[in-house]
PDB file of C-alpha atoms in Angstrom:
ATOM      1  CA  UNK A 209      92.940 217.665  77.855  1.00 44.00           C
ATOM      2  CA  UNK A 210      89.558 217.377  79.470  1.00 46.00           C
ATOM      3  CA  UNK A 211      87.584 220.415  79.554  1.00 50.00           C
ATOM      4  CA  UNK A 212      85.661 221.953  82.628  1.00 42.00           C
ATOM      5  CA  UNK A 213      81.999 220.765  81.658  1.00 48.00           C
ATOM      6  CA  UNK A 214      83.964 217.411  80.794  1.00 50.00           C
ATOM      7  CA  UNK A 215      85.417 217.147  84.357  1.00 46.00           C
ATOM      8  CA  UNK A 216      82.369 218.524  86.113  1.00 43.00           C
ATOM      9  CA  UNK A 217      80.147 215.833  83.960  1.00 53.00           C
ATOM     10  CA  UNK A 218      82.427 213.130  84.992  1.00 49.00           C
ATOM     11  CA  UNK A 219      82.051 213.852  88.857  1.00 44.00           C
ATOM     12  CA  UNK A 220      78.849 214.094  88.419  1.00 48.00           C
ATOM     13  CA  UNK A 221      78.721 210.704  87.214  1.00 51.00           C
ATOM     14  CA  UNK A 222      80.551 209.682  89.890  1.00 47.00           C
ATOM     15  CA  UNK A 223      78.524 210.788  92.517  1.00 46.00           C
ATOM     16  CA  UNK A 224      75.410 209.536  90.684  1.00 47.00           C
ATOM     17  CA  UNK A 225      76.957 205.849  90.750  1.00 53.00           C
ATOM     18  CA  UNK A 226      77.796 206.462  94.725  1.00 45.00           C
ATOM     19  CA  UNK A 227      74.266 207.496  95.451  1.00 47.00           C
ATOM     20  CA  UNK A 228      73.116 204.506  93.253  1.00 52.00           C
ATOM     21  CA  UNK A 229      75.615 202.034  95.407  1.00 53.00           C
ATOM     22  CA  UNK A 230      74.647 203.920  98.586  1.00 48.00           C
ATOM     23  CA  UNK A 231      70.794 203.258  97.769  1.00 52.00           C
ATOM     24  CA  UNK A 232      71.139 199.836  96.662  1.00 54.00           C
ATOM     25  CA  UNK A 233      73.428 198.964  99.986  1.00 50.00           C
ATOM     26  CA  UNK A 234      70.200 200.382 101.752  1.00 47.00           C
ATOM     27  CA  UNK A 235      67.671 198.287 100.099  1.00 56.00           C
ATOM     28  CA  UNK A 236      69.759 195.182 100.668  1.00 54.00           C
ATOM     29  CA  UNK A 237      70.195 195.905 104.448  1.00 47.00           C
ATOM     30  CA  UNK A 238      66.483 195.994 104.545  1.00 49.00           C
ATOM     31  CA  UNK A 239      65.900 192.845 102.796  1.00 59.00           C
ATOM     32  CA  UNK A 240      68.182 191.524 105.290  1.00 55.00           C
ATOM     33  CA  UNK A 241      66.282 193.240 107.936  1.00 45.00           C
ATOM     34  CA  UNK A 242      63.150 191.663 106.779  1.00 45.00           C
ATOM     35  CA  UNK A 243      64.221 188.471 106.596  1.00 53.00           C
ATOM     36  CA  UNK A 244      65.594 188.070 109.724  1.00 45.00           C
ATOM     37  CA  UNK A 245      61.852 189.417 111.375  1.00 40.00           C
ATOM     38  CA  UNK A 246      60.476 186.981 108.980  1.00 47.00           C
ATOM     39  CA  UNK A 247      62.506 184.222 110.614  1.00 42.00           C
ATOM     40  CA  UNK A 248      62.283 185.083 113.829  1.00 42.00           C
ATOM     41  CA  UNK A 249      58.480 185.614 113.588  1.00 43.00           C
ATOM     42  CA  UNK A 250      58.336 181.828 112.057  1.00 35.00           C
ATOM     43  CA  UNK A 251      60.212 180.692 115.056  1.00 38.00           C
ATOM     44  CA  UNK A 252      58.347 182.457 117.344  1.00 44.00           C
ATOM     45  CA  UNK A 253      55.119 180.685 115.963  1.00 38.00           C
ATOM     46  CA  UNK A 254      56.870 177.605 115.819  1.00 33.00           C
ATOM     47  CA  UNK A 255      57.727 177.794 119.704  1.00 40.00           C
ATOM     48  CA  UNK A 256      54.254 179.075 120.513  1.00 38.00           C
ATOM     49  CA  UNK A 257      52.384 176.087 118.823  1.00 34.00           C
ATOM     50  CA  UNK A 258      54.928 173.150 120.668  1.00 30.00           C
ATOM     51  CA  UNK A 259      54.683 174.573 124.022  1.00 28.00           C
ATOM     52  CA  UNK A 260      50.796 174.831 122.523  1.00 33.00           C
ATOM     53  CA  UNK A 261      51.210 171.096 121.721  1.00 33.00           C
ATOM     54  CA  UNK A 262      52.914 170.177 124.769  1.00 29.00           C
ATOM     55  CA  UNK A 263      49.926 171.792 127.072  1.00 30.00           C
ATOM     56  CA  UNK A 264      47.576 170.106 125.292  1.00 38.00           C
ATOM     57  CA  UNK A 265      48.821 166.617 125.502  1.00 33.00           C
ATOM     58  CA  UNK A 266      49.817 167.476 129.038  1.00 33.00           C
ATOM     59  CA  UNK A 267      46.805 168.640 130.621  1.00 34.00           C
ATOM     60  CA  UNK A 268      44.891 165.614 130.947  1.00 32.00           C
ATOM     61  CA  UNK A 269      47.422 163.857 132.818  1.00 34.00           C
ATOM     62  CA  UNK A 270      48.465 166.673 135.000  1.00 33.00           C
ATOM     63  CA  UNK A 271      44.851 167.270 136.179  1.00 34.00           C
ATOM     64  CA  UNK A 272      44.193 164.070 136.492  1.00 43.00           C
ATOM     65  CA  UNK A 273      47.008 163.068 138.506  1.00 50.00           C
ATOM     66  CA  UNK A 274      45.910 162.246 141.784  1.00 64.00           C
ATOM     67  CA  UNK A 275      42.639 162.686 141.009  1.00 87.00           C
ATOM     68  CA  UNK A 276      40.122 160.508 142.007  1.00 95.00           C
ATOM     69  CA  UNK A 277      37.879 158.758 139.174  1.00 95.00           C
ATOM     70  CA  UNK A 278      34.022 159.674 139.544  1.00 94.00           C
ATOM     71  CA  UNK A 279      31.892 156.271 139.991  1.00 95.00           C
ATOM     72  CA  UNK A 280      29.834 154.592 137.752  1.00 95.00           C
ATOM     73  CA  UNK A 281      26.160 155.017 137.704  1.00 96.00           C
ATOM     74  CA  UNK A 282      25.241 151.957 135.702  1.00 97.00           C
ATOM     75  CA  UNK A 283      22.999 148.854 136.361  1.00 97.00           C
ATOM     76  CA  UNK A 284      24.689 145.243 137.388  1.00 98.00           C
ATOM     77  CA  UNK A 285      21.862 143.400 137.861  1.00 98.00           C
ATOM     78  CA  UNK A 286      22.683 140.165 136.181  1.00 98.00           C
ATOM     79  CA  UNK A 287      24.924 137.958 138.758  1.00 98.00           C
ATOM     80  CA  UNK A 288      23.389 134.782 140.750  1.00 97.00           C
ATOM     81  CA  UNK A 289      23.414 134.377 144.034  1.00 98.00           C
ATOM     82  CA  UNK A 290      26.351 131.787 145.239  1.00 98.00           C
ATOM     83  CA  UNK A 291      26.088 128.866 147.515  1.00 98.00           C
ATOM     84  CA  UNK A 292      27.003 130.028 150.842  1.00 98.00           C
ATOM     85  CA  UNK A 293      29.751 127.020 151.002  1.00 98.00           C
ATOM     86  CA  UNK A 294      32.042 130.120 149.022  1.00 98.00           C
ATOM     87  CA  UNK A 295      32.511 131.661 152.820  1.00 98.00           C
ATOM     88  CA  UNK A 296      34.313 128.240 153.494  1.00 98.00           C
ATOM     89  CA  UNK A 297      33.827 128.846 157.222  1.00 98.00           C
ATOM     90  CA  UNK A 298      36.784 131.015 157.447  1.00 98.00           C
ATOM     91  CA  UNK A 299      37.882 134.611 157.929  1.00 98.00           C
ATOM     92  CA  UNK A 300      38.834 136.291 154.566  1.00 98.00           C
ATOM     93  CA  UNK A 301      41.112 139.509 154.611  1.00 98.00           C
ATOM     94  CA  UNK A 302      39.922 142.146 152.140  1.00 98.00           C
ATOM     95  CA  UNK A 303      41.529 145.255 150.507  1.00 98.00           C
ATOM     96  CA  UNK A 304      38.954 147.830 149.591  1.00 98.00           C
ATOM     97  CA  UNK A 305      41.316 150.028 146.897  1.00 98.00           C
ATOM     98  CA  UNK A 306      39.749 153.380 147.605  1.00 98.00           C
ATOM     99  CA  UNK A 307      39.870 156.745 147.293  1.00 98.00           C
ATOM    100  CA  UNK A 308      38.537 160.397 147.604  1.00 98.00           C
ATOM    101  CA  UNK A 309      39.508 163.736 145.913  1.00 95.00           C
ATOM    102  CA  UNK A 310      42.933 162.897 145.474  1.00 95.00           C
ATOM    103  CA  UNK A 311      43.497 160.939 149.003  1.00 97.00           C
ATOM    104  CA  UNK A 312      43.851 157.278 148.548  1.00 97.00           C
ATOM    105  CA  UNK A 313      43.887 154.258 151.016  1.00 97.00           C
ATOM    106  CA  UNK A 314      43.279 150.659 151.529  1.00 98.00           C
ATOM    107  CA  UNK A 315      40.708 150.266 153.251  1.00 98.00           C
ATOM    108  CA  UNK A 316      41.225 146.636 155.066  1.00 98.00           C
ATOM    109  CA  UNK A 317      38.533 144.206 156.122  1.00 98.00           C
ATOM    110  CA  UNK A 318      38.226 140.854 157.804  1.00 98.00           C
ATOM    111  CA  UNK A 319      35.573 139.034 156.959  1.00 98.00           C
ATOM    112  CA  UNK A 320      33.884 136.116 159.200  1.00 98.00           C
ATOM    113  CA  UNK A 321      32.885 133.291 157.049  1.00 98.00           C
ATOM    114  CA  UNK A 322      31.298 131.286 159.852  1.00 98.00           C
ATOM    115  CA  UNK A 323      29.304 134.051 161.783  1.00 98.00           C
ATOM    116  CA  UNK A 324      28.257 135.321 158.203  1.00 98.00           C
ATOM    117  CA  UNK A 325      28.449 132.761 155.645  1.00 98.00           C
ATOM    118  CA  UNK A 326      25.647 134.311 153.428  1.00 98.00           C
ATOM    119  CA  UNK A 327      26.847 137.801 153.254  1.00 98.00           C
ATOM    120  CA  UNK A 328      30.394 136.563 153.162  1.00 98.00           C
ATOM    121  CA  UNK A 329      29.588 134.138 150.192  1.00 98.00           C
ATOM    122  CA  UNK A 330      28.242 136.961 148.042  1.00 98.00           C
ATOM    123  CA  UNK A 331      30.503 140.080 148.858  1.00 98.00           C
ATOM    124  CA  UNK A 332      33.433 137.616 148.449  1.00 98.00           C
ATOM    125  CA  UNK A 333      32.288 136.598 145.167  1.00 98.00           C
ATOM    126  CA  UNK A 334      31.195 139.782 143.894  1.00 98.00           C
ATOM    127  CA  UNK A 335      34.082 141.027 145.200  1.00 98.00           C
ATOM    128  CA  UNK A 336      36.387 138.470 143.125  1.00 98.00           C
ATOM    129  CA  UNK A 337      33.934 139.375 139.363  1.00 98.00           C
ATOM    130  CA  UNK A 338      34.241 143.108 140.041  1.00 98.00           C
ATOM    131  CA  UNK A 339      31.279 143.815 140.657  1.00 98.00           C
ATOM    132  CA  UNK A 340      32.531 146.554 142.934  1.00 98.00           C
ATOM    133  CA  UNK A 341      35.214 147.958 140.736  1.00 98.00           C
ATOM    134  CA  UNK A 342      34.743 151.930 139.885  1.00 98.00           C
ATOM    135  CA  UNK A 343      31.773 152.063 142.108  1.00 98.00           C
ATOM    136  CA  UNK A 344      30.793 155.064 144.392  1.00 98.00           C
ATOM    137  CA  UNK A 345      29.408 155.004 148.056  1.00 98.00           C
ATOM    138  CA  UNK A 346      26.378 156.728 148.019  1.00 98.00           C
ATOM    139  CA  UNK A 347      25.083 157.702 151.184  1.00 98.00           C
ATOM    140  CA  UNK A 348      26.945 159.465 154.308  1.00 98.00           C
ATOM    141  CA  UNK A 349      25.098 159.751 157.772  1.00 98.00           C
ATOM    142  CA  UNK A 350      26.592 161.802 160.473  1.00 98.00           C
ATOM    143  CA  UNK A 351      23.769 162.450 163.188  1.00 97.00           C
ATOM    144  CA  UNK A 352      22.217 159.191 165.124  1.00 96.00           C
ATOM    145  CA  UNK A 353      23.969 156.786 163.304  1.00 98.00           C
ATOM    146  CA  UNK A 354      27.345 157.271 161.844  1.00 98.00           C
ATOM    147  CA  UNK A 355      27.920 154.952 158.618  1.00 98.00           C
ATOM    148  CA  UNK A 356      29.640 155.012 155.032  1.00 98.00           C
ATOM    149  CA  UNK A 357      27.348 153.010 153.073  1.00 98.00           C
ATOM    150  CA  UNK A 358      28.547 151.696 149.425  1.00 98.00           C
ATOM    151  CA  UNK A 359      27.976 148.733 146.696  1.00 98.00           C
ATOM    152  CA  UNK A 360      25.705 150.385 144.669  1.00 98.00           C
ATOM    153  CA  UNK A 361      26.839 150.495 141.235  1.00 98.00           C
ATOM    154  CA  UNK A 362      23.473 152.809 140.146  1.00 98.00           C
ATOM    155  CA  UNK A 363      24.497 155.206 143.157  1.00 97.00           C
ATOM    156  CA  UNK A 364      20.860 155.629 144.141  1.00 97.00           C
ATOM    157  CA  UNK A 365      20.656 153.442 146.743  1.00 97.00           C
ATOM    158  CA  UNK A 366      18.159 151.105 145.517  1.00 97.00           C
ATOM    159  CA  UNK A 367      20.574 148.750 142.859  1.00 97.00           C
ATOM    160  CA  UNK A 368      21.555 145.500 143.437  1.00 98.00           C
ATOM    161  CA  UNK A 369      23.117 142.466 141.732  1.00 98.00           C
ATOM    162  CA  UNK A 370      19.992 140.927 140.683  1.00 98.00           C
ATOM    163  CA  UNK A 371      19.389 138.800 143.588  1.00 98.00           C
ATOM    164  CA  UNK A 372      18.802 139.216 147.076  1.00 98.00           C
ATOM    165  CA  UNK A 373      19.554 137.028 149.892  1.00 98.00           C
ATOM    166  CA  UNK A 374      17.983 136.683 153.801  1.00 98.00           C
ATOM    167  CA  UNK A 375      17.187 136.513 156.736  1.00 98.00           C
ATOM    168  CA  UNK A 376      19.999 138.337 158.736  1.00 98.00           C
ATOM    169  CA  UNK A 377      22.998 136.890 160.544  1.00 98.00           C
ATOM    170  CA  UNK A 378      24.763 137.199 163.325  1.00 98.00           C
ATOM    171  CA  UNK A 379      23.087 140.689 164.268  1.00 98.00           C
ATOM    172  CA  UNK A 380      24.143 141.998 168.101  1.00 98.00           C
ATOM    173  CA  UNK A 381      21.601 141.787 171.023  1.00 98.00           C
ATOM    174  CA  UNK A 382      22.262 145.147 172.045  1.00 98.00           C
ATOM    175  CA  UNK A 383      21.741 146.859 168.449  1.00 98.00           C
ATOM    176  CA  UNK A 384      25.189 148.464 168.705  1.00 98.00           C
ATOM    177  CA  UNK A 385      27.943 148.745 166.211  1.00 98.00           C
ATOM    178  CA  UNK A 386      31.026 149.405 167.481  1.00 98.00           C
ATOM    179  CA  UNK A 387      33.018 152.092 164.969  1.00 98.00           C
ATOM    180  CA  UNK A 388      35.087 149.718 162.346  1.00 98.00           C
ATOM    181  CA  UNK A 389      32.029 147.514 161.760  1.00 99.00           C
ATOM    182  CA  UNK A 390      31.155 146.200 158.124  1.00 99.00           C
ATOM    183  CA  UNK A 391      27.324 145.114 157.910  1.00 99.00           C
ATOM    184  CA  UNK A 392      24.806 144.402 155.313  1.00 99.00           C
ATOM    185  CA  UNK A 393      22.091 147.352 154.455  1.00 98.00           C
ATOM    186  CA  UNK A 394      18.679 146.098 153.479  1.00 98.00           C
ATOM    187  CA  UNK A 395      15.197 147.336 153.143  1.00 98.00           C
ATOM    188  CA  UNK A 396      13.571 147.859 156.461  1.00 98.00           C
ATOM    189  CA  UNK A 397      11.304 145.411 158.488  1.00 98.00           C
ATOM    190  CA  UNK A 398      12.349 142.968 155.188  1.00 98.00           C
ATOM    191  CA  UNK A 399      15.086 140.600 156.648  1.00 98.00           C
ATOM    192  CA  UNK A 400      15.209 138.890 152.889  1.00 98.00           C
ATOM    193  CA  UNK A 401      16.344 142.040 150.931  1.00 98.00           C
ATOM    194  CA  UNK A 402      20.227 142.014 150.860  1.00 98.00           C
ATOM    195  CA  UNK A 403      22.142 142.422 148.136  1.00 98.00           C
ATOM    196  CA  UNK A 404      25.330 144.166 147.376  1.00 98.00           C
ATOM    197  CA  UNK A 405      25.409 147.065 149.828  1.00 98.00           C
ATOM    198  CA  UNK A 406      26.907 147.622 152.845  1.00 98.00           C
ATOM    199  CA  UNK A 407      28.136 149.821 155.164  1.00 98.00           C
ATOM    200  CA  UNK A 408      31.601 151.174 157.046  1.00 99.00           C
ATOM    201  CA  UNK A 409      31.021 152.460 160.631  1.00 99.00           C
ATOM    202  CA  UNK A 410      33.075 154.880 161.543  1.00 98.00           C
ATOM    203  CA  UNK A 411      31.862 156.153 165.109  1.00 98.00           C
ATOM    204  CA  UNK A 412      29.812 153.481 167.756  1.00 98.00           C
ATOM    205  CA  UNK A 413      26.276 153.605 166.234  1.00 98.00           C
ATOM    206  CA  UNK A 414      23.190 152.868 168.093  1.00 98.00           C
ATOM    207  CA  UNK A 415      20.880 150.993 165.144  1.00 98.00           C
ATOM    208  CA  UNK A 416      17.470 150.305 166.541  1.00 98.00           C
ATOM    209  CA  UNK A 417      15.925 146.525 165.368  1.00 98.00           C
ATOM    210  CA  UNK A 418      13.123 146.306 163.186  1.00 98.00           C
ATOM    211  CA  UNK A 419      10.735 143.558 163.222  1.00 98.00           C
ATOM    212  CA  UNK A 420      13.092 142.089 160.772  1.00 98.00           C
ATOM    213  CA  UNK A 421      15.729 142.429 163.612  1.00 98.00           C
ATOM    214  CA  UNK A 422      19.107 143.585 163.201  1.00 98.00           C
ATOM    215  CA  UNK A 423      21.812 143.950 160.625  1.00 98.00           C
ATOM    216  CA  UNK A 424      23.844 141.554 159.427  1.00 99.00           C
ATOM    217  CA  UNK A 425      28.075 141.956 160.327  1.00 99.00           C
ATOM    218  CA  UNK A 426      29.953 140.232 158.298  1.00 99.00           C
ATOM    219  CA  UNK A 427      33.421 141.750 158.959  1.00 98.00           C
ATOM    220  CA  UNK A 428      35.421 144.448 160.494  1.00 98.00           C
ATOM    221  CA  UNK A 429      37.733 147.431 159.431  1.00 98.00           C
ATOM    222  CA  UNK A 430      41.203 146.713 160.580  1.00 98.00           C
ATOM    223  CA  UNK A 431      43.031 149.276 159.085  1.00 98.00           C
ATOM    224  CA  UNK A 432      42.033 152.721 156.806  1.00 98.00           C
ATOM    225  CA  UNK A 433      39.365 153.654 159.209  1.00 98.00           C
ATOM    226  CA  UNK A 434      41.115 157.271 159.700  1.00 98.00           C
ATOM    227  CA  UNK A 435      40.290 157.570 155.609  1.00 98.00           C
ATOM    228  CA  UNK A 436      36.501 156.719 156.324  1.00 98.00           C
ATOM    229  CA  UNK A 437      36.710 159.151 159.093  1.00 98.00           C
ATOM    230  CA  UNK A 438      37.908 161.808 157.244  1.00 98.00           C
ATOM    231  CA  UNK A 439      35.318 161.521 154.330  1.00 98.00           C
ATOM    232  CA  UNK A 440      32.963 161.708 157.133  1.00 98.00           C
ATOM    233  CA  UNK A 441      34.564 165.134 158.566  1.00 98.00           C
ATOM    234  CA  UNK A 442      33.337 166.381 155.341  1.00 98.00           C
ATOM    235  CA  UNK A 443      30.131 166.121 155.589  1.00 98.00           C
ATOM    236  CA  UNK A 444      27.199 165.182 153.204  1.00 98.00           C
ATOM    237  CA  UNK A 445      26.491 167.014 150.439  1.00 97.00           C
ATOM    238  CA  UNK A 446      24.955 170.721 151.611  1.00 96.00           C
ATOM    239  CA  UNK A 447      25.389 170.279 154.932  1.00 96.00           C
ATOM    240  CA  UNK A 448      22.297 167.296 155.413  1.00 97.00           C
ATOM    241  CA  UNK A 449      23.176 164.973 158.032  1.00 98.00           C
ATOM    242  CA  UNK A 450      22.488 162.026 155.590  1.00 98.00           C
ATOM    243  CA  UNK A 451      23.080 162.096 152.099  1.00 98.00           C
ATOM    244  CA  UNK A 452      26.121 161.488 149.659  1.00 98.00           C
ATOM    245  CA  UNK A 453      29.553 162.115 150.877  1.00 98.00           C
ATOM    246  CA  UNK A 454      30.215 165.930 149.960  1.00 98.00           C
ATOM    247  CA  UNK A 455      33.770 164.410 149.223  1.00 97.00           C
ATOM    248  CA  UNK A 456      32.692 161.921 146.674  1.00 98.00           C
ATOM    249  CA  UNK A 457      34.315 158.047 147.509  1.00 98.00           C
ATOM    250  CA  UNK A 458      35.336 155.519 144.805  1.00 98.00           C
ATOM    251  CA  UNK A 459      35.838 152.146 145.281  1.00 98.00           C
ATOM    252  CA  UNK A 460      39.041 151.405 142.396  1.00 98.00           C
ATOM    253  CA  UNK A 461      39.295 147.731 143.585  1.00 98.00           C
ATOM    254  CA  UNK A 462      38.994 145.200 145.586  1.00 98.00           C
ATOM    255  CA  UNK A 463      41.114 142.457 146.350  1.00 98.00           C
ATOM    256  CA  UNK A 464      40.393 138.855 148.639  1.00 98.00           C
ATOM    257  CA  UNK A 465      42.172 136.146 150.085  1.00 97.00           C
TER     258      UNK A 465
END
C-alpha cells in the first residue's frame, strides 16, 4: 500500500497539473482575447479608410453639384469679322445657357437681323464657334442705368474678338431702353468700336447719346429676365453701383436658330 508522503506527493502532483491546466486555459483565453481586438481593430481601420475613400472621391462632385463654373479669363482675339449677309434679314431666337451660384436659366433672346444686321452677323456667328462658351459678365450697374453687360472672355472689359465693327444701328431717338433690351457696348464717342460685348437691361434705362450717337439693339429678352433681375438684386461687388456682379454670372452656352 501507498504510504502517507506517497499519497500526499501524489495530490500534490495533482494539483500542480490543475494549476498548470488552469494557467494554460488562461493564457489561451487571452490569445483569443487578443486576437479578436486585433481583428476588430483591422476592421475598424479598414472601415475608416473606405468611408475615407468614399469622401474623397465624393467631395468634388457633391460640392460641385449645382455649382456654378467660374469664367474664363483668357484672350480670344483671333476670329474675323463675318459678312453681315450671316443676319439673313431675319429674326434669330437665342438661348443664353446661364447661370449664377447655383441658380440656372435660359436666358432667351430674339434677335433682329434686318434692324441689326452687323451686330446680328457677328454675335450669331460667334455665338455658333463658342466664342461665348464659359465666359463671365463682367460689369453690373444699378444706379442711372441698369444693365448686365457680358462677352468678354478676358473679364476686364476691354477684350474683344480681334475685330471690331461700326457705326451703330438702329439706336432709339429718345435714348431709352426699355428693360429686356440686348444692345451692343462700345467705346464712347467711337461709333466703330464693337466687338463681342453686350449688354442685358433689366430695368428702363435712360442712356444719354454721344457724338457717336446711340447704342446699337440688336435683340430683346423674351424670357429669363427675372434671372438677370435677380443677379442684379445682388448688387456689385462691395456695394459700388457699377462693377462686377457680387453674384458672379457664367455664360455655359449658347445656342441659335
Amino acid at each position: 500500500m501507498a504510504s502517507t508522503k506517497q499519497r500526499q506527493r501524489a495530490e500534490q502532483a495533482r494539483q500542480a497539473d490543475k494549476r498548470a491546466q488552469r494557467q494554460a486555459a488562461k493564457r489561451a483565453h487571452k490569445q483569443r482575447l487578443w486576437s479578436l481586438v486585433a481583428l476588430f481593430t483591422v476592421l475598424a481601420l479598414v472601415g475608416a479608410f473606405v468611408v475615407a475613400a468614399l469622401i474623397n472621391t465624393s467631395s468634388p462632385d457633391a460640392a460641385g453639384e449645382g455649382a456654378c463654373p467660374a469664367g474664363v479669363e483668357e484672350a480670344r482675339d483671333t476670329y474675323e469679322r463675318p459678312d453681315v449677309a450671316v443676319a439673313e434679314d431675319r429674326t434669330w431666337t437665342v438661348s443664353l445657357q446661364a447661370c449664377s451660384g447655383d441658380t440656372t436659366a435660359d436666358i432667351e433672346l430674339e434677335l433682329d437681323g434686318a434692324a441689326a444686321p452687323q451686330a446680328v452677323a457677328s454675335f450669331v456667328t460667334l455665338a455658333q464657334e463658342g466664342y461665348f462658351d464659359g465666359t463671365g459678365c463682367h460689369r453690373l450697374t444699378t444706379q442711372g442705368i441698369f444693365v448686365l453687360q457680358c462677352g468678354d472672355p478676358t473679364y476686364t472689359g476691354s477684350g474683344s474678338p480681334g475685330y471690331y465693327f461700326g457705326p451703330v444701328e438702329n439706336a432709339p431717338d429718345d435714348d431709352v431702353y426699355p428693360a429686356g433690351t440686348v444692345a451692343m457696348a462700345r467705346r464712347g464717342d467711337d461709333p466703330n468700336s464693337m466687338g463681342s460685348q453686350f449688354f442685358l437691361v433689366y430695368e428702363d434705362s435712360t442712356i444719354p447719346s454721344d457724338t457717336a450717337g446711340g447704342y446699337t439693339v440688336f435683340g430683346t429678352i423674351t424670357s429669363g429676365l427675372d434671372f438677370v433681375q435677380a443677379v442684379a438684386d445682388a448688387g456689385a461687388a462691395g456695394g459700388a453701383p457699377d462693377g462686377e456682379p457680387a453674384n458672379p454670372v457664367t455664360i455655359e452656352g449658347v445656342e441659335t436658330q
